[in-house]
């Protein structure tokens, strides 16, 4: 069992998730700030994610019985205390020396689900050993980038299974990196001693041999990009449920449902890949309509308030994921900051539920959103 990381101090007056963004900017250097906070290109999708939630307006009901209300949710056969999970974020030791370990302890303490990144700067076994035995923890999932070497990918999946991870989250919206101007201006590079430790030993990709007129992108890099057949292969080699992260189009959602995946995460990679892609608050209801109520949907991108969580549930999500807010909290106050962010968001969700007349998540329906005539 790992030792519990040293707790930091929450700055006075820190009362919401956005406050942590301000504090984190004061603590992170330009290199780490560009990586954790930047988006692709002109960052229009990054901004639109937030704006889309703000533009949805609530239509509250009053005088409803609320005694006995709660935020519990069922997801992949587990009962969660609340519908808040921590999205996969790479290289968290750039934000704080405790990195993913501090995040994991905070998630477990608050009963939040944790999705560990393939590109974590702490080994997947170290994380699971630290929190797996905690009876109050939320789900522990492993995010997977399918690698060019299938044998390595299968071995990585087997490691996750052996370590006790309960699901695989396959990121499908990043066959290439976005044009991240902030990172390029900052000359981003990983600091010494920080790496994607779970990918140690990955064989080098075969050297590209391009003919005249061929594209280094399409005929080189993307020749190994995952396709639907890779998802089918993965289903054949793992016993874990598979969720696809990065779904924005209804047709992709339908195809995933036909393949029998366990769930979908409506995501545009936090605005870090394709700029001007639609915000997730727009995509979510269309996907919910396309696949129906039996397919578990989660959503990320711009979630900053408890009212955002309520809106996401109203649009068809079972749960939400946050990314940047908890990394900013980690940079500010370590594990204590991450735990504080989760608690703030859960408290705000309960307030929003009470003030809209919803005692449980089941009571949150599209009717809670105002529809202009």
Coordinates of C-alpha atoms in Angstrom, one line a residue:
X1 CA 0.0 0.0 0.0
X2 CA 1.4 3.4 -1.0
X3 CA 1.7 6.2 1.6
X4 CA -0.9 8.9 1.4
X5 CA 0.4 12.0 -0.3
X6 CA 1.0 15.1 1.8
X7 CA -2.0 17.4 1.7
X8 CA -1.7 21.0 0.4
X9 CA -3.5 24.1 1.6
X10 CA -6.6 25.4 -0.1
X11 CA -6.2 29.2 -0.7
X12 CA -8.6 31.4 1.2
X13 CA -11.6 32.4 -0.7
X14 CA -11.6 29.4 -3.1
X15 CA -15.3 28.7 -3.4
X16 CA -15.7 27.3 -7.0
X17 CA -13.9 25.4 -9.7
X18 CA -12.9 28.5 -11.7
X19 CA -11.1 29.9 -8.6
X20 CA -8.7 27.0 -8.9
X21 CA -7.9 28.0 -12.5
X22 CA -6.6 31.4 -11.2
X23 CA -4.6 29.8 -8.5
X24 CA -3.1 27.2 -10.9
X25 CA -1.9 29.8 -13.3
X26 CA 0.2 31.3 -10.5
X27 CA 1.8 27.9 -9.7
X28 CA 2.3 26.3 -13.2
X29 CA 5.1 27.3 -15.5
X30 CA 4.3 28.3 -19.1
X31 CA 5.2 24.8 -20.3
X32 CA 2.7 23.0 -18.0
X33 CA 0.1 25.7 -18.3
X34 CA 0.0 25.4 -22.1
X35 CA -0.3 21.7 -21.9
X36 CA -3.1 21.5 -19.3
X37 CA -5.1 24.6 -20.2
X38 CA -4.7 25.1 -23.9
X39 CA -6.9 23.9 -26.8
X40 CA -6.5 23.4 -30.5
X41 CA -6.0 26.2 -32.9
X42 CA -8.1 29.3 -32.1
X43 CA -9.6 27.4 -29.1
X44 CA -13.1 28.0 -30.3
X45 CA -14.4 24.6 -29.3
X46 CA -12.7 25.0 -25.9
X47 CA -14.7 28.2 -25.4
X48 CA -17.9 26.8 -27.0
X49 CA -17.9 23.9 -24.5
X50 CA -18.3 26.3 -21.7
X51 CA -20.7 28.7 -23.5
X52 CA -23.1 25.9 -24.5
X53 CA -23.8 24.9 -20.9
X54 CA -24.3 28.5 -19.9
X55 CA -26.8 29.0 -22.7
X56 CA -29.1 26.2 -21.4
X57 CA -31.6 27.8 -19.0
X58 CA -33.4 26.0 -16.2
X59 CA -37.2 25.9 -15.7
X60 CA -37.6 25.1 -12.0
X61 CA -40.6 23.6 -10.2
X62 CA -41.5 24.4 -6.6
X63 CA -43.3 23.0 -3.6
X64 CA -42.2 19.4 -4.3
X65 CA -41.3 16.9 -1.6
X66 CA -37.5 16.6 -1.4
X67 CA -37.0 14.7 1.8
X68 CA -34.8 11.6 1.3
X69 CA -33.3 13.0 -1.9
X70 CA -29.9 11.8 -3.1
X71 CA -27.4 11.9 -6.0
X72 CA -26.9 8.2 -6.4
X73 CA -26.6 6.8 -9.8
X74 CA -26.2 3.3 -11.3
X75 CA -23.5 2.8 -13.9
X76 CA -22.2 -0.4 -15.4
X77 CA -23.7 -2.4 -12.6
X78 CA -22.3 -0.2 -9.8
X79 CA -24.1 2.3 -7.6
X80 CA -22.2 5.6 -7.4
X81 CA -22.7 8.1 -4.6
X82 CA -22.8 10.8 -7.3
X83 CA -22.5 11.1 -11.1
X84 CA -19.0 12.8 -11.1
X85 CA -15.9 11.1 -12.5
X86 CA -12.4 12.3 -13.2
X87 CA -11.5 12.2 -16.9
X88 CA -8.2 10.8 -18.0
X89 CA -5.4 13.5 -18.0
X90 CA -1.9 12.7 -18.9
X91 CA 1.4 13.5 -17.1
X92 CA -0.2 14.8 -13.9
X93 CA 3.2 14.9 -12.2
X94 CA 3.8 18.1 -14.2
X95 CA 1.0 19.7 -12.1
X96 CA 2.1 18.3 -8.7
X97 CA 4.8 15.9 -7.5
X98 CA 2.1 13.5 -6.3
X99 CA 0.5 13.5 -9.7
X100 CA -2.0 10.7 -10.4
X101 CA -1.5 9.2 -7.0
X102 CA -2.8 12.4 -5.3
X103 CA -5.7 12.5 -7.7
X104 CA -6.5 8.8 -7.0
X105 CA -6.6 9.3 -3.2
X106 CA -8.9 12.4 -3.6
X107 CA -11.2 10.5 -5.9
X108 CA -11.5 7.6 -3.6
X109 CA -12.1 9.9 -0.6
X110 CA -15.0 11.5 -2.4
X111 CA -16.4 8.4 -4.0
X112 CA -15.7 9.7 -7.5
X113 CA -14.9 7.5 -10.4
X114 CA -11.4 7.7 -11.8
X115 CA -10.3 7.1 -15.4
X116 CA -6.5 6.7 -15.5
X117 CA -4.7 7.9 -18.7
X118 CA -2.6 5.6 -20.8
X119 CA -0.1 8.4 -20.6
X120 CA -0.2 8.7 -16.9
X121 CA 3.2 9.6 -15.2
X122 CA 2.5 7.0 -12.5
X123 CA 2.1 3.3 -13.2
X124 CA -1.4 1.8 -13.5
X125 CA -0.5 -0.8 -10.9
X126 CA 0.7 1.8 -8.4
X127 CA -2.7 3.6 -8.6
X128 CA -4.8 0.5 -8.3
X129 CA -2.8 -0.8 -5.3
X130 CA -3.3 2.6 -3.6
X131 CA -7.1 2.7 -3.7
X132 CA -8.6 -0.6 -4.9
X133 CA -9.3 -1.8 -1.3
X134 CA -11.0 1.4 -0.3
X135 CA -14.7 0.5 0.2
X136 CA -15.9 4.0 -0.5
X137 CA -14.2 4.5 -3.8
X138 CA -15.9 5.0 -7.1
X139 CA -15.3 3.1 -10.3
X140 CA -11.7 2.6 -11.5
X141 CA -11.3 2.6 -15.2
X142 CA -8.3 2.6 -17.6
X143 CA -8.2 4.9 -20.6
X144 CA -6.6 3.3 -23.6
X145 CA -5.0 4.6 -26.7
X146 CA -4.8 1.7 -29.1
X147 CA -1.1 1.4 -30.1
X148 CA 0.4 0.5 -33.4
X149 CA 1.7 -2.8 -31.9
X150 CA -1.3 -5.1 -31.1
X151 CA 0.8 -7.4 -28.9
X152 CA 1.8 -4.5 -26.7
X153 CA -1.8 -3.2 -26.6
X154 CA -3.0 -6.6 -25.5
X155 CA -0.4 -6.9 -22.8
X156 CA -1.3 -3.4 -21.6
X157 CA -5.0 -4.5 -21.4
X158 CA -4.0 -7.6 -19.5
X159 CA -2.0 -5.5 -17.0
X160 CA -5.1 -3.4 -16.4
X161 CA -7.3 -6.5 -15.9
X162 CA -4.8 -8.0 -13.5
X163 CA -4.5 -4.7 -11.6
X164 CA -8.3 -4.6 -10.9
X165 CA -9.5 -2.0 -13.4
X166 CA -13.2 -2.4 -14.1
X167 CA -13.6 -1.0 -17.6
X168 CA -11.6 0.2 -20.6
X169 CA -12.2 3.7 -22.0
X170 CA -11.0 3.8 -25.6
X171 CA -10.2 7.3 -26.9
X172 CA -11.3 7.3 -30.5
X173 CA -11.2 11.0 -31.5
X174 CA -7.4 11.6 -31.7
X175 CA -5.9 9.6 -34.6
X176 CA -3.6 12.7 -34.8
X177 CA -2.9 15.5 -32.4
X178 CA -4.6 18.8 -32.8
X179 CA -2.8 22.0 -33.9
X180 CA -2.2 23.3 -30.3
X181 CA -0.8 26.8 -30.8
X182 CA -0.3 27.4 -27.1
X183 CA 1.9 24.4 -26.8
X184 CA 3.9 25.3 -29.9
X185 CA 4.5 28.9 -28.7
X186 CA 5.6 27.6 -25.3
X187 CA 7.9 25.1 -26.9
X188 CA 6.3 22.3 -24.9
X189 CA 8.3 19.4 -23.8
X190 CA 8.1 16.9 -20.9
X191 CA 10.2 17.8 -17.9
X192 CA 13.1 15.5 -16.9
X193 CA 11.8 12.5 -15.0
X194 CA 8.3 12.6 -16.3
X195 CA 7.1 10.2 -19.0
X196 CA 4.3 7.9 -20.1
X197 CA 5.5 5.1 -17.8
X198 CA 2.8 2.7 -18.8
X199 CA 4.1 2.7 -22.4
X200 CA 7.6 1.8 -21.5
X201 CA 8.8 -1.0 -23.8
X202 CA 6.5 0.0 -26.6
X203 CA 8.4 -1.0 -29.8
X204 CA 9.1 1.8 -32.2
X205 CA 6.7 2.1 -35.1
X206 CA 8.1 0.8 -38.4
X207 CA 9.9 3.5 -40.3
X208 CA 7.8 5.3 -42.9
X209 CA 8.8 4.7 -46.5
X210 CA 6.9 7.2 -48.6
X211 CA 6.8 7.4 -52.4
X212 CA 6.8 10.7 -54.2
X213 CA 3.4 12.4 -53.8
X214 CA 2.4 10.4 -50.7
X215 CA 1.4 12.2 -47.5
X216 CA 3.3 11.8 -44.3
X217 CA 0.0 12.2 -42.5
X218 CA -2.3 9.9 -44.4
X219 CA 0.1 7.4 -45.8
X220 CA 2.4 7.5 -42.8
X221 CA 1.1 8.4 -39.4
X222 CA -2.6 7.4 -40.1
X223 CA -1.7 4.1 -41.7
X224 CA -1.8 2.7 -38.1
X225 CA -4.8 4.7 -36.9
X226 CA -7.5 2.6 -35.2
X227 CA -10.7 1.7 -37.0
X228 CA -13.9 -0.1 -36.1
X229 CA -12.2 -3.4 -36.7
X230 CA -9.7 -2.6 -33.9
X231 CA -12.6 -2.2 -31.5
X232 CA -14.0 -5.6 -32.6
X233 CA -10.5 -7.1 -32.0
X234 CA -10.3 -5.5 -28.6
X235 CA -13.7 -6.9 -27.6
X236 CA -12.3 -10.3 -28.5
X237 CA -9.3 -10.1 -26.2
X238 CA -10.6 -8.5 -23.0
X239 CA -13.3 -9.4 -20.5
X240 CA -13.7 -5.8 -19.4
X241 CA -16.6 -3.6 -20.6
X242 CA -15.5 -1.1 -23.2
X243 CA -16.6 2.5 -23.5
X244 CA -15.8 4.7 -26.4
X245 CA -14.7 8.2 -25.6
X246 CA -14.9 11.0 -28.2
X247 CA -18.2 10.3 -29.8
X248 CA -20.0 13.4 -31.3
X249 CA -21.9 12.0 -34.3
X250 CA -25.1 10.0 -34.0
X251 CA -24.1 7.6 -36.7
X252 CA -20.9 6.7 -34.8
X253 CA -23.0 6.2 -31.7
X254 CA -25.4 3.9 -33.5
X255 CA -22.5 1.8 -34.9
X256 CA -21.0 1.6 -31.5
X257 CA -24.3 0.4 -30.0
X258 CA -24.6 -2.2 -32.8
X259 CA -21.2 -3.5 -31.8
X260 CA -22.3 -3.9 -28.2
X261 CA -20.0 -1.5 -26.4
X262 CA -20.8 -0.9 -22.8
X263 CA -21.1 2.9 -23.0
X264 CA -20.2 6.1 -24.8
X265 CA -18.5 9.3 -23.6
X266 CA -19.7 12.3 -25.6
X267 CA -16.5 14.3 -25.8
X268 CA -14.5 16.5 -28.1
X269 CA -11.3 15.9 -26.2
X270 CA -11.8 19.1 -24.2
X271 CA -11.3 21.2 -27.4
X272 CA -7.8 19.8 -27.8
X273 CA -8.1 18.1 -31.1
X274 CA -10.5 19.4 -33.8
X275 CA -11.2 23.1 -33.4
X276 CA -14.7 24.3 -34.3
X277 CA -16.1 20.8 -33.5
X278 CA -19.5 21.1 -31.9
X279 CA -19.7 21.5 -28.1
X280 CA -20.7 18.4 -26.2
X281 CA -23.9 20.0 -24.8
X282 CA -25.1 20.1 -28.4
X283 CA -24.1 16.6 -29.3
X284 CA -25.4 14.9 -26.2
X285 CA -29.2 15.1 -26.8
X286 CA -28.8 14.0 -30.4
X287 CA -26.8 11.0 -29.4
X288 CA -29.2 10.2 -26.6
X289 CA -32.0 10.2 -29.1
X290 CA -30.1 8.0 -31.5
X291 CA -29.2 5.2 -29.1
X292 CA -32.1 5.3 -26.7
X293 CA -32.1 5.1 -22.9
X294 CA -30.4 1.7 -22.5
X295 CA -27.0 2.9 -23.7
X296 CA -25.1 4.5 -20.8
X297 CA -23.9 8.0 -21.9
X298 CA -21.4 10.1 -20.1
X299 CA -20.2 13.6 -21.2
X300 CA -17.3 15.9 -20.6
X301 CA -16.2 19.3 -21.8
X302 CA -16.7 22.6 -20.0
X303 CA -18.4 21.2 -16.9
X304 CA -17.7 23.8 -14.2
X305 CA -20.9 24.1 -12.1
X306 CA -23.4 21.8 -10.4
X307 CA -26.0 23.3 -12.7
X308 CA -24.0 21.9 -15.6
X309 CA -24.2 18.4 -14.2
X310 CA -27.9 18.7 -13.8
X311 CA -28.3 19.9 -17.4
X312 CA -26.2 17.0 -18.6
X313 CA -28.4 14.5 -16.8
X314 CA -31.5 16.3 -18.3
X315 CA -30.0 15.9 -21.8
X316 CA -29.5 12.2 -21.4
X317 CA -26.2 11.6 -19.6
X318 CA -25.8 9.1 -16.7
X319 CA -22.7 10.9 -15.4
X320 CA -20.2 13.6 -16.2
X321 CA -16.4 13.8 -16.3
X322 CA -14.2 16.8 -15.4
X323 CA -10.6 17.3 -16.5
X324 CA -9.0 20.7 -16.3
X325 CA -10.7 21.8 -13.0
X326 CA -9.2 18.9 -11.0
X327 CA -5.8 19.3 -12.5
X328 CA -5.8 23.0 -11.6
X329 CA -6.8 22.0 -8.1
X330 CA -4.0 19.4 -8.0
X331 CA -1.5 22.1 -9.0
X332 CA -2.9 24.4 -6.3
X333 CA -3.3 22.2 -3.3
X334 CA -2.5 18.6 -4.2
X335 CA -4.9 15.8 -3.2
X336 CA -6.8 18.1 -0.9
X337 CA -7.6 20.5 -3.8
X338 CA -8.8 17.6 -6.0
X339 CA -11.1 16.4 -3.2
X340 CA -12.4 19.9 -2.7
X341 CA -13.3 20.3 -6.3
X342 CA -15.3 17.1 -6.3
X343 CA -17.1 18.1 -3.1
X344 CA -17.8 21.6 -4.5
X345 CA -19.4 20.2 -7.6
X346 CA -21.4 17.6 -5.8
X347 CA -22.7 20.2 -3.3
X348 CA -23.7 22.5 -6.2
X349 CA -25.5 19.6 -7.9
X350 CA -27.5 19.0 -4.7
X351 CA -28.4 22.7 -4.5
X352 CA -29.4 22.8 -8.2
X353 CA -31.6 19.7 -7.7
X354 CA -33.3 21.2 -4.6
X355 CA -34.0 24.5 -6.4
X356 CA -35.4 22.8 -9.5
X357 CA -37.6 20.4 -7.5
X358 CA -35.6 17.3 -8.2
X359 CA -35.1 14.9 -5.3
X360 CA -33.1 12.3 -7.3
X361 CA -31.3 12.1 -10.6
X362 CA -34.3 10.1 -11.9
X363 CA -36.4 13.3 -11.5
X364 CA -34.1 15.3 -13.7
X365 CA -35.8 15.1 -17.2
X366 CA -35.7 17.4 -20.2
X367 CA -38.6 19.3 -18.7
X368 CA -36.2 21.0 -16.3
X369 CA -34.7 22.8 -19.3
X370 CA -36.5 25.9 -20.6
X371 CA -37.8 25.4 -24.1
X372 CA -38.5 28.7 -25.9
X373 CA -41.8 28.7 -27.8

